[in-house]
Amino acid sequence: MAERAALEELVKLQGERVRGLKQQKASAELIEEEVAKLLKLKAQLGPDESKQKFVLKTPKTRFHHVGQAGLEPLTSGNPSALASRSAGITGVSHCAWPQGTRDYSPRQMAVREKVFDVIIRCFKRHGAEVIDTPVFELKETLMGKYGEDSKLIYDLKDQGGELLSLRYDLTVPFARYLAMNKLTNIKRYHIAKVYRRDNPAMTRGRYREFYQCDFDIAGNFDPMIPDAECLKIMCEILSSLQIGDFLVKVNDRRILDGMFAICGVSDSKFRTICSSVDKLDKVSWEEVKNEMVGEKGLAPEVADRIGDYVQQHGGVSLVEQLLQDPKLSQNKQALEGLGDLKLLFEYLTLFGIDDKISFDLSLARGLDYYTGVIYEAVLLQTPAQAGEEPLGVGSVAAGGRYDGLVGMFDPKGRKVPCVGLSIGVERIFSIVEQRLEALEEKIRTTETQVLVASAQKKLLEERLKLVSELWDAGIKAELLYKKNPKLLNQLQYCEEAGIPLVAIIGEQELKDGVIKLRSVTSREEVDVRREDLVEEIKRRTGQPLCIC
Amino acid sequence: MAERAALEELVKLQGERVRGLKQQKASAELIEEEVAKLLKLKAQLGPDESKQKFVLKTPKGTRDYSPRQMAVREKVFDVIIRCFKRHGAEVIDTPVFELKETLMGKYGEDSKLIYDLKDQGGELLSLRYDLTVPFARYLAMNKLTNIKRYHIAKVYRRDNPAMTRGRYREFYQCDFDIAGNFDPMIPDAECLKIMCEILSSLQIGDFLVKVNDRRILDGMFAICGVSDSKFRTICSSVDKLDKVSWEEVKNEMVGEKGLAPEVADRIGDYVQQHGGVSLVEQLLQDPKLSQNKQALEGLGDLKLLFEYLTLFGIDDKISFDLSLARGLDYYTGVIYEAVLLQTPAQAGEEPLGVGSVAAGGRYDGLVGMFDPKGRKVPCVGLSIGVERIFSIVEQRLEAELLYKKNPKLLNQLQYCEEAGIPLVAIIGEQELKDGVIKLRSVTSREEVDVRREDLVEEIKRRTGQPLCIC
């Protein structure tokens, strides 16, 4: 086997040699000689029984979301060992993404940059600082924080050092950061990738590596002001992104607790009933009730009582109504929650966003570390997305108050109350990308303003000089890496990349001391004096004349 | 053990419940009831032999970035990205981990420094070690034959802390690469232009870019009589010439690595040379070197490179240095490394490669390793060592901080306390009129008015400094 591999390698190298010689237009004898050698080697190799099949499905060059893509790994039955002195490098013909991950092509990066720009600008507008944390944490830091989801954590191999795990979210690292630095208050945002070993069968299309954009306010403050600001931020971001109408559902952990208690749900059934109730945004009440009674052993009357509550949603009037509810108002927890929501609504009205908020008693998910208000933003019109599973019926952001988490990291259990939000950008990326496609807006992946081109041969030196001048003046410029490129190819390059201007150097123009400046779209050309070129380009591209 | 962990969890939660109830001023009975539950749980836990110590830290070799450090980072990336964009680069991103096999066999001896993920029943994964191999994988996967791209992301290396104190295991790389079959040396020259633009814009001091070529090294060693098997190890000795003397390098090669002394001497004649394009011309005339095909190729390309670098206006920053030898794993042609000329004093930081802040070169064989048909895509690129730049910029900014306009007096005093500065010379409107400066001792908080003209002497007296500037 190894012999065959070595032979195959020699054949490959010899093939390269022959191609190279042909490219260099070497002498015919030399080429013939090397071709003969190649054929001899190939003969030695013999007929190819186990022809190494390469099952590589090519993604489109402008590839869209492929998720688990049907991209199969190349089988590397014969890893070819390079015999060259570029030592220690062995050829491994393997090209695939780890499951649930993907590259971001330049096009997808352009979309991503647009989206992050809107989000970050909003966070900064609200005075948030930014931090970053390592991609992995000590395993013990993450242990016990995510309940059942803990099995979805990626662990690192025990290589003799500390036991590590990839971060599952940005909230636990944040709590660790606060405790470590003994901070009692901070307003921070953090944008980074997180890792979850989701089961692909259940969550087709969901990534295992994906971005989260978190904003959190930690500290002991007067009630509901920071909570209201979080909601304001959510609304600002979703409006600015222009991804359609949205609604922010709000509820409170204490109201849910109280409500379940007075309906007669036992503590042990709390979580599981929660997850049933949470499905109300996707399925009908009948189905939910059936699940609770049929599958989860809840008494029908209890289910009915729950039903009376959880099908309600509305504005502050619903809060008022529930505050008058004879049973609910007897429950201390529920009262606390309702009181805080009432205050919250007052602030949201002052913030001008009360029309976007709905107090929804069925909002129940993600309750692991939340202790107070919880919220979730959903898109009202889900644009049709081919092949994409609706994730939480258009949920694009979520958050809430979690007062107990930091205390879990502090040796003395000192609590730091926190409230925050997380924007689900992956979903937003695809919506924005589709929107741009629908508008047939060309997404540029570079910012080049001018291509330095030549109209005749032997003008490479002049191009190099000119492009260097432009770079030194802060202008974004390119040139083709060819000594004598055809003008047509250079113009085509501009059209494909969306470069607006071409600075054409020609022999005659050189003598006259001018450069021909051509607009790619209008095809108009004008002669510009060499010394005026930088200014003219800046003028046309709307750049400030000084280098800032 | 699992039971204990679950119990500890319950204790914690119950403790929270009790605290919460107390905060809410719940009824005394309820509180008592819950406290009783808590005590019962704690009793179950038993005496705490292995008391759970809160090991509140980031993993070894990693760190958080505070808002302040993020500000530095943002500034530095801004300069770098602006330069990459100015040269028309697109940007990509890749996953933090790759299939283990993708990374296997690409890094030689350094492969033992790769972080593996635990086998949890799925694919075997490893954290990326650099951004170049993922790039080659990206090109092959997408069957791209040419692209100009930059990529800024963290990479992971399980460096041995004893050997490389101060080096991080998680750190940023800023890579720029041009892939494609082009006319020789033009993209290579642009990479060097980019390196110089970035290092100039960052204003971190004077720098020099050393340039060499893998084929020249190969040829040189061949004609000196170095056997193929000794190539790499002699390379790494030669590479130390930027840190130690030739005598030491020769001793290592002869004494430790078994090289014949005359071979070492021949090497010495070459590798101690560095210069501009004139050195290239000189070597092209060298009787032995010019007989070696590889070396000739390399020298020819360097000559062309220097022509372009002169047109780009950066030839004064470039030095053809025959001792530049490191990082040769996948390089096939020109190689380069930028070093800072004046290393600002950095407390507790080990000099890394005597101020190396960027490096790169041509690697024509890497993409072919990922292509099923072995199709080659020539590449040339560079990598900026930003971590080092972060600390240099951070120090520079600290000095600037003190010159911020209108800072609050309290903040200034606090700054002194935190930084351990013993004295504050406070300027006030009234004092200005009176021609005095208020000199305050940070520790004792005593203040005294000192005449402006006596201030220097007074400060020197108090800080035990000699009165003359020596």
CSV table of N, CA and C in Angstrom, one decimal, chain B residues 282-414:
chain,number,residue,atom,x,y,z
B,282,GLN,N,25.5,40.3,-6.1
B,282,GLN,CA,26.8,39.6,-5.7
B,282,GLN,C,26.6,38.1,-5.7
B,283,LEU,N,25.6,37.6,-5.1
B,283,LEU,CA,25.4,36.2,-5.0
B,283,LEU,C,25.2,35.5,-6.4
B,284,LEU,N,24.5,36.3,-7.2
B,284,LEU,CA,24.3,35.8,-8.6
B,284,LEU,C,25.6,35.6,-9.3
B,285,GLN,N,26.6,36.2,-8.8
B,285,GLN,CA,27.9,36.1,-9.4
B,285,GLN,C,28.8,35.0,-8.7
B,286,ASP,N,28.3,34.6,-7.5
B,286,ASP,CA,29.0,33.7,-6.7
B,286,ASP,C,29.3,32.4,-7.5
B,287,PRO,N,30.6,32.0,-7.6
B,287,PRO,CA,30.9,30.8,-8.5
B,287,PRO,C,30.1,29.6,-8.1
B,288,LYS,N,30.0,29.3,-6.8
B,288,LYS,CA,29.4,28.0,-6.4
B,288,LYS,C,27.9,28.1,-6.4
B,289,LEU,N,27.4,29.2,-5.8
B,289,LEU,CA,25.9,29.4,-5.7
B,289,LEU,C,25.2,29.4,-7.1
B,290,SER,N,25.9,30.1,-8.0
B,290,SER,CA,25.3,30.3,-9.3
B,290,SER,C,25.2,29.0,-10.1
B,291,GLN,N,25.9,28.0,-9.6
B,291,GLN,CA,25.8,26.7,-10.3
B,291,GLN,C,24.6,25.9,-9.9
B,292,ASN,N,24.0,26.4,-8.8
B,292,ASN,CA,22.9,25.6,-8.2
B,292,ASN,C,21.6,26.2,-8.8
B,293,LYS,N,20.8,25.3,-9.4
B,293,LYS,CA,19.6,25.8,-10.1
B,293,LYS,C,18.6,26.4,-9.2
B,294,GLN,N,18.4,25.8,-8.0
B,294,GLN,CA,17.4,26.3,-7.1
B,294,GLN,C,17.8,27.7,-6.6
B,295,ALA,N,19.0,27.8,-6.2
B,295,ALA,CA,19.5,29.1,-5.6
B,295,ALA,C,19.4,30.2,-6.7
B,296,LEU,N,19.7,29.8,-8.0
B,296,LEU,CA,19.5,30.8,-9.0
B,296,LEU,C,18.1,31.3,-9.2
B,297,GLU,N,17.2,30.3,-9.1
B,297,GLU,CA,15.8,30.7,-9.2
B,297,GLU,C,15.4,31.7,-8.1
B,298,GLY,N,15.8,31.3,-6.9
B,298,GLY,CA,15.5,32.1,-5.8
B,298,GLY,C,16.1,33.5,-5.9
B,299,LEU,N,17.4,33.6,-6.3
B,299,LEU,CA,18.0,34.9,-6.5
B,299,LEU,C,17.4,35.7,-7.6
B,300,GLY,N,17.0,35.0,-8.7
B,300,GLY,CA,16.4,35.7,-9.8
B,300,GLY,C,15.1,36.4,-9.3
B,301,ASP,N,14.3,35.6,-8.6
B,301,ASP,CA,13.0,36.1,-8.1
B,301,ASP,C,13.2,37.3,-7.1
B,302,LEU,N,14.3,37.1,-6.2
B,302,LEU,CA,14.5,38.2,-5.3
B,302,LEU,C,14.9,39.5,-6.0
B,303,LYS,N,15.7,39.3,-7.1
B,303,LYS,CA,16.1,40.5,-7.8
B,303,LYS,C,14.9,41.2,-8.4
B,304,LEU,N,14.0,40.5,-9.0
B,304,LEU,CA,12.7,41.0,-9.5
B,304,LEU,C,11.9,41.7,-8.4
B,305,LEU,N,11.9,41.0,-7.2
B,305,LEU,CA,11.1,41.5,-6.1
B,305,LEU,C,11.7,42.9,-5.7
B,306,PHE,N,13.0,43.0,-5.6
B,306,PHE,CA,13.6,44.3,-5.2
B,306,PHE,C,13.2,45.4,-6.2
B,307,GLU,N,13.1,45.0,-7.5
B,307,GLU,CA,12.7,46.1,-8.4
B,307,GLU,C,11.3,46.6,-8.1
B,308,TYR,N,10.4,45.7,-7.8
B,308,TYR,CA,9.1,46.1,-7.5
B,308,TYR,C,9.0,46.8,-6.2
B,309,LEU,N,9.8,46.4,-5.2
B,309,LEU,CA,9.7,47.0,-3.9
B,309,LEU,C,10.2,48.5,-4.0
B,310,THR,N,11.2,48.7,-4.9
B,310,THR,CA,11.7,50.1,-5.2
B,310,THR,C,10.6,50.9,-5.8
B,311,LEU,N,9.8,50.3,-6.7
B,311,LEU,CA,8.7,51.1,-7.3
B,311,LEU,C,7.6,51.4,-6.2
B,312,PHE,N,7.5,50.5,-5.3
B,312,PHE,CA,6.5,50.7,-4.2
B,312,PHE,C,7.1,51.6,-3.1
B,313,GLY,N,8.3,52.0,-3.3
B,313,GLY,CA,8.9,53.0,-2.3
B,313,GLY,C,9.2,52.4,-0.9
B,314,ILE,N,9.4,51.1,-0.8
B,314,ILE,CA,9.7,50.5,0.5
B,314,ILE,C,11.1,49.8,0.5
B,315,ASP,N,11.9,50.0,-0.5
B,315,ASP,CA,13.2,49.2,-0.6
B,315,ASP,C,14.1,49.5,0.6
B,316,ASP,N,13.9,50.7,1.2
B,316,ASP,CA,14.8,51.1,2.3
B,316,ASP,C,14.4,50.3,3.6
B,317,LYS,N,13.3,49.7,3.6
B,317,LYS,CA,12.8,49.0,4.8
B,317,LYS,C,13.2,47.5,4.7
B,318,ILE,N,13.7,47.1,3.5
B,318,ILE,CA,13.9,45.6,3.3
B,318,ILE,C,15.3,45.3,3.3
B,319,SER,N,15.6,44.1,4.0
B,319,SER,CA,17.0,43.6,4.0
B,319,SER,C,17.0,42.1,3.6
B,320,PHE,N,17.8,41.8,2.6
B,320,PHE,CA,18.0,40.5,2.2
B,320,PHE,C,18.9,39.8,3.2
B,321,ASP,N,18.4,38.9,4.0
B,321,ASP,CA,19.1,38.3,5.1
B,321,ASP,C,19.2,36.8,5.0
B,322,LEU,N,20.4,36.3,4.7
B,322,LEU,CA,20.6,34.9,4.5
B,322,LEU,C,20.4,34.0,5.7
B,323,SER,N,20.3,34.7,6.9
B,323,SER,CA,20.1,33.9,8.1
B,323,SER,C,18.7,33.6,8.4
B,324,LEU,N,17.8,34.3,7.7
B,324,LEU,CA,16.3,34.1,7.9
B,324,LEU,C,15.9,32.7,7.5
B,325,ALA,N,15.6,31.8,8.5
B,325,ALA,CA,15.4,30.4,8.1
B,325,ALA,C,14.1,29.8,8.8
B,326,ARG,N,13.5,30.5,9.7
B,326,ARG,CA,12.5,29.7,10.5
B,326,ARG,C,11.2,29.6,9.8
B,327,GLY,N,10.3,28.7,10.4
B,327,GLY,CA,9.0,28.6,9.9
B,327,GLY,C,8.9,28.1,8.4
B,328,LEU,N,9.8,27.1,8.1
B,328,LEU,CA,9.8,26.7,6.7
B,328,LEU,C,8.9,25.5,6.3
B,329,ASP,N,8.0,25.2,7.2
B,329,ASP,CA,7.2,24.0,7.0
B,329,ASP,C,6.6,23.9,5.6
B,330,TYR,N,5.8,24.9,5.3
B,330,TYR,CA,5.1,24.9,4.0
B,330,TYR,C,5.6,25.9,3.0
B,331,TYR,N,6.5,26.7,3.3
B,331,TYR,CA,7.0,27.7,2.4
B,331,TYR,C,7.8,27.1,1.3
B,332,THR,N,7.6,27.6,0.1
B,332,THR,CA,8.4,27.1,-1.1
B,332,THR,C,9.2,28.1,-1.8
B,333,GLY,N,9.0,29.4,-1.5
B,333,GLY,CA,9.8,30.4,-2.2
B,333,GLY,C,10.2,31.5,-1.3
B,334,VAL,N,9.8,32.8,-1.6
B,334,VAL,CA,10.3,33.9,-0.7
B,334,VAL,C,9.7,33.8,0.7
B,335,ILE,N,10.5,34.2,1.7
B,335,ILE,CA,10.0,34.2,3.1
B,335,ILE,C,10.4,35.6,3.6
B,336,TYR,N,9.6,36.1,4.6
B,336,TYR,CA,10.0,37.4,5.2
B,336,TYR,C,9.5,37.5,6.6
B,337,GLU,N,10.1,38.4,7.3
B,337,GLU,CA,9.8,38.6,8.7
B,337,GLU,C,10.1,40.0,9.1
B,338,ALA,N,9.2,40.7,9.7
B,338,ALA,CA,9.4,42.1,10.1
B,338,ALA,C,9.8,42.1,11.6
B,339,VAL,N,10.8,42.9,11.9
B,339,VAL,CA,11.2,43.0,13.3
B,339,VAL,C,11.2,44.5,13.7
B,340,LEU,N,10.9,44.7,15.0
B,340,LEU,CA,11.0,46.1,15.5
B,340,LEU,C,12.4,46.4,15.8
B,341,LEU,N,12.9,47.6,15.5
B,341,LEU,CA,14.3,47.9,15.8
B,341,LEU,C,14.5,48.3,17.2
B,342,GLN,N,13.6,49.1,17.7
B,342,GLN,CA,13.7,49.5,19.1
B,342,GLN,C,12.7,48.8,19.9
B,343,THR,N,13.1,47.8,20.7
B,343,THR,CA,12.1,47.1,21.5
B,343,THR,C,11.8,48.0,22.8
B,344,PRO,N,10.6,48.5,22.9
B,344,PRO,CA,10.3,49.3,24.1
B,344,PRO,C,10.3,48.4,25.3
B,345,ALA,N,10.8,48.9,26.4
B,345,ALA,CA,11.0,48.0,27.6
B,345,ALA,C,9.6,47.5,28.0
B,346,GLN,N,9.5,46.2,28.1
B,346,GLN,CA,8.2,45.7,28.6
B,346,GLN,C,8.5,44.8,29.8
B,347,ALA,N,7.9,45.2,30.9
B,347,ALA,CA,8.1,44.5,32.1
B,347,ALA,C,7.6,43.0,32.0
B,348,GLY,N,8.4,42.1,32.4
B,348,GLY,CA,8.0,40.7,32.5
B,348,GLY,C,7.7,40.0,31.2
B,349,GLU,N,8.0,40.7,30.1
B,349,GLU,CA,7.7,40.0,28.8
B,349,GLU,C,8.9,39.5,28.1
B,350,GLU,N,8.9,38.3,27.7
B,350,GLU,CA,10.0,37.7,27.1
B,350,GLU,C,10.1,38.2,25.7
B,351,PRO,N,11.3,38.6,25.2
B,351,PRO,CA,11.5,39.0,23.8
B,351,PRO,C,11.2,37.9,22.9
B,352,LEU,N,10.2,38.0,22.1
B,352,LEU,CA,9.8,37.0,21.2
B,352,LEU,C,10.4,37.2,19.8
B,353,GLY,N,11.4,36.4,19.5
B,353,GLY,CA,12.1,36.6,18.2
B,353,GLY,C,12.6,38.0,18.1
B,354,VAL,N,13.1,38.5,19.1
B,354,VAL,CA,13.7,39.8,19.1
B,354,VAL,C,12.8,40.8,18.3
B,355,GLY,N,11.6,41.0,18.8
B,355,GLY,CA,10.7,42.0,18.2
B,355,GLY,C,10.1,41.6,16.9
B,356,SER,N,9.9,40.3,16.6
B,356,SER,CA,9.2,40.0,15.4
B,356,SER,C,7.8,40.3,15.5
B,357,VAL,N,7.2,41.0,14.6
B,357,VAL,CA,5.8,41.4,14.7
B,357,VAL,C,5.0,40.9,13.5
B,358,ALA,N,5.6,40.4,12.5
B,358,ALA,CA,4.9,39.9,11.3
B,358,ALA,C,5.8,39.0,10.5
B,359,ALA,N,5.2,38.1,9.8
B,359,ALA,CA,6.0,37.2,9.0
B,359,ALA,C,5.1,36.6,7.8
B,360,GLY,N,5.8,36.0,6.9
B,360,GLY,CA,5.0,35.3,5.8
B,360,GLY,C,5.9,34.8,4.7
B,361,GLY,N,5.3,34.4,3.6
B,361,GLY,CA,6.1,33.9,2.5
B,361,GLY,C,5.2,33.2,1.5
B,362,ARG,N,5.9,32.6,0.5
B,362,ARG,CA,5.1,31.9,-0.5
B,362,ARG,C,5.1,30.4,-0.2
B,363,TYR,N,3.9,29.9,-0.5
B,363,TYR,CA,3.7,28.4,-0.2
B,363,TYR,C,2.8,27.8,-1.3
B,364,ASP,N,3.5,27.3,-2.3
B,364,ASP,CA,2.8,26.8,-3.5
B,364,ASP,C,2.2,25.4,-3.4
B,365,GLY,N,2.6,24.7,-2.4
B,365,GLY,CA,2.2,23.3,-2.4
B,365,GLY,C,1.1,22.9,-1.5
B,366,LEU,N,0.6,23.9,-0.7
B,366,LEU,CA,-0.3,23.5,0.4
B,366,LEU,C,-1.7,23.1,-0.1
B,367,VAL,N,-2.2,24.0,-1.0
B,367,VAL,CA,-3.6,23.8,-1.4
B,367,VAL,C,-3.7,22.4,-2.2
B,368,GLY,N,-2.7,22.1,-2.9
B,368,GLY,CA,-2.6,20.8,-3.6
B,368,GLY,C,-2.8,19.6,-2.8
B,369,MET,N,-2.5,19.8,-1.5
B,369,MET,CA,-2.6,18.7,-0.6
B,369,MET,C,-4.1,18.4,-0.2
B,370,PHE,N,-4.9,19.4,-0.5
B,370,PHE,CA,-6.3,19.2,-0.2
B,370,PHE,C,-7.2,18.9,-1.4
B,371,ASP,N,-6.6,19.1,-2.6
B,371,ASP,CA,-7.3,18.8,-3.8
B,371,ASP,C,-7.2,17.4,-4.2
B,372,PRO,N,-8.3,16.8,-4.5
B,372,PRO,CA,-8.3,15.3,-4.9
B,372,PRO,C,-7.4,15.0,-6.0
B,373,LYS,N,-7.3,16.0,-7.0
B,373,LYS,CA,-6.4,15.7,-8.1
B,373,LYS,C,-5.0,16.3,-7.9
B,374,GLY,N,-4.8,16.9,-6.7
B,374,GLY,CA,-3.5,17.4,-6.4
B,374,GLY,C,-3.2,18.7,-7.2
B,375,ARG,N,-4.3,19.3,-7.6
B,375,ARG,CA,-4.1,20.6,-8.4
B,375,ARG,C,-3.6,21.7,-7.4
B,376,LYS,N,-2.5,22.3,-7.9
B,376,LYS,CA,-1.9,23.3,-7.1
B,376,LYS,C,-2.4,24.7,-7.3
B,377,VAL,N,-2.5,25.4,-6.2
B,377,VAL,CA,-2.9,26.8,-6.3
B,377,VAL,C,-1.8,27.6,-5.6
B,378,PRO,N,-0.9,28.3,-6.3
B,378,PRO,CA,0.2,29.0,-5.6
B,378,PRO,C,-0.4,30.1,-4.7
B,379,CYS,N,0.2,30.2,-3.5
B,379,CYS,CA,-0.2,31.2,-2.6
B,379,CYS,C,1.0,32.0,-2.0
B,380,VAL,N,0.7,33.2,-1.6
B,380,VAL,CA,1.7,34.0,-0.9
B,380,VAL,C,0.9,34.8,0.1
B,381,GLY,N,1.5,35.0,1.3
B,381,GLY,CA,0.7,35.7,2.3
B,381,GLY,C,1.6,36.2,3.5
B,382,LEU,N,0.8,36.8,4.4
B,382,LEU,CA,1.5,37.4,5.6
B,382,LEU,C,0.6,37.2,6.8
B,383,SER,N,1.2,37.3,8.0
B,383,SER,CA,0.5,37.2,9.2
B,383,SER,C,1.0,38.2,10.2
B,384,ILE,N,0.1,39.0,10.8
B,384,ILE,CA,0.6,40.1,11.7
B,384,ILE,C,0.4,39.5,13.1
B,385,GLY,N,1.5,39.6,13.9
B,385,GLY,CA,1.5,39.1,15.3
B,385,GLY,C,0.9,40.2,16.2
B,386,VAL,N,-0.4,40.3,16.2
B,386,VAL,CA,-1.0,41.4,16.9
B,386,VAL,C,-0.9,41.4,18.4
B,387,GLU,N,-0.8,40.2,19.0
B,387,GLU,CA,-0.7,40.2,20.5
B,387,GLU,C,0.4,41.1,21.0
B,388,ARG,N,1.5,41.0,20.3
B,388,ARG,CA,2.7,41.8,20.7
B,388,ARG,C,2.3,43.3,20.5
B,389,ILE,N,1.7,43.5,19.4
B,389,ILE,CA,1.3,44.9,19.1
B,389,ILE,C,0.3,45.5,20.1
B,390,PHE,N,-0.6,44.6,20.5
B,390,PHE,CA,-1.6,45.1,21.5
B,390,PHE,C,-0.8,45.6,22.7
B,391,SER,N,0.2,44.9,23.2
B,391,SER,CA,0.8,45.3,24.5
B,391,SER,C,1.6,46.6,24.3
B,392,ILE,N,2.2,46.7,23.1
B,392,ILE,CA,3.0,47.9,22.8
B,392,ILE,C,2.0,49.1,22.8
B,393,VAL,N,0.9,49.0,22.1
B,393,VAL,CA,0.0,50.1,21.9
B,393,VAL,C,-0.7,50.4,23.3
B,394,GLU,N,-0.9,49.4,24.1
B,394,GLU,CA,-1.5,49.6,25.4
B,394,GLU,C,-0.6,50.4,26.3
B,395,GLN,N,0.7,50.1,26.2
B,395,GLN,CA,1.6,50.9,27.0
B,395,GLN,C,1.6,52.4,26.6
B,396,ARG,N,1.6,52.5,25.2
B,396,ARG,CA,1.6,53.9,24.7
B,396,ARG,C,0.4,54.7,25.1
B,397,LEU,N,-0.7,54.0,25.1
B,397,LEU,CA,-2.0,54.7,25.5
B,397,LEU,C,-2.0,55.0,27.0
B,398,GLU,N,-1.4,54.2,27.8
B,398,GLU,CA,-1.4,54.5,29.2
B,398,GLU,C,-0.7,55.8,29.5
B,399,ALA,N,0.4,56.0,28.7
B,399,ALA,CA,1.1,57.3,28.9
B,399,ALA,C,0.2,58.4,28.4
B,400,GLU,N,-0.6,58.2,27.4
B,400,GLU,CA,-1.4,59.3,26.9
B,400,GLU,C,-2.5,59.6,27.8
B,401,LEU,N,-3.0,58.6,28.5
B,401,LEU,CA,-4.1,58.8,29.4
B,401,LEU,C,-3.9,60.0,30.3
B,402,LEU,N,-2.7,60.1,30.8
B,402,LEU,CA,-2.4,61.2,31.8
B,402,LEU,C,-2.6,62.6,31.1
B,403,TYR,N,-2.6,62.6,29.8
B,403,TYR,CA,-2.7,63.9,29.2
B,403,TYR,C,-4.2,64.2,28.7
B,404,LYS,N,-5.1,63.4,29.2
B,404,LYS,CA,-6.5,63.7,28.8
B,404,LYS,C,-6.9,65.0,29.3
B,405,LYS,N,-7.7,65.7,28.5
B,405,LYS,CA,-8.2,67.0,29.0
B,405,LYS,C,-9.2,66.9,30.1
B,406,ASN,N,-9.1,67.8,31.1
B,406,ASN,CA,-10.1,67.9,32.1
B,406,ASN,C,-10.5,66.7,32.8
B,407,PRO,N,-9.6,65.8,33.2
B,407,PRO,CA,-10.0,64.7,34.0
B,407,PRO,C,-10.3,65.2,35.5
B,408,LYS,N,-11.2,64.4,36.1
B,408,LYS,CA,-11.6,64.8,37.5
B,408,LYS,C,-10.4,64.6,38.4
B,409,LEU,N,-10.3,65.5,39.4
B,409,LEU,CA,-9.2,65.4,40.3
B,409,LEU,C,-9.2,64.0,41.0
B,410,LEU,N,-10.4,63.6,41.4
B,410,LEU,CA,-10.5,62.3,42.1
B,410,LEU,C,-10.0,61.2,41.3
B,411,ASN,N,-10.3,61.2,40.0
B,411,ASN,CA,-9.8,60.2,39.1
B,411,ASN,C,-8.3,60.1,39.0
B,412,GLN,N,-7.8,61.4,39.0
B,412,GLN,CA,-6.3,61.4,38.9
B,412,GLN,C,-5.7,60.9,40.2
B,413,LEU,N,-6.3,61.2,41.3
B,413,LEU,CA,-5.7,60.8,42.6
B,413,LEU,C,-5.8,59.2,42.6
B,414,GLN,N,-7.0,58.8,42.2
B,414,GLN,CA,-7.2,57.3,42.2
B,414,GLN,C,-6.2,56.6,41.3
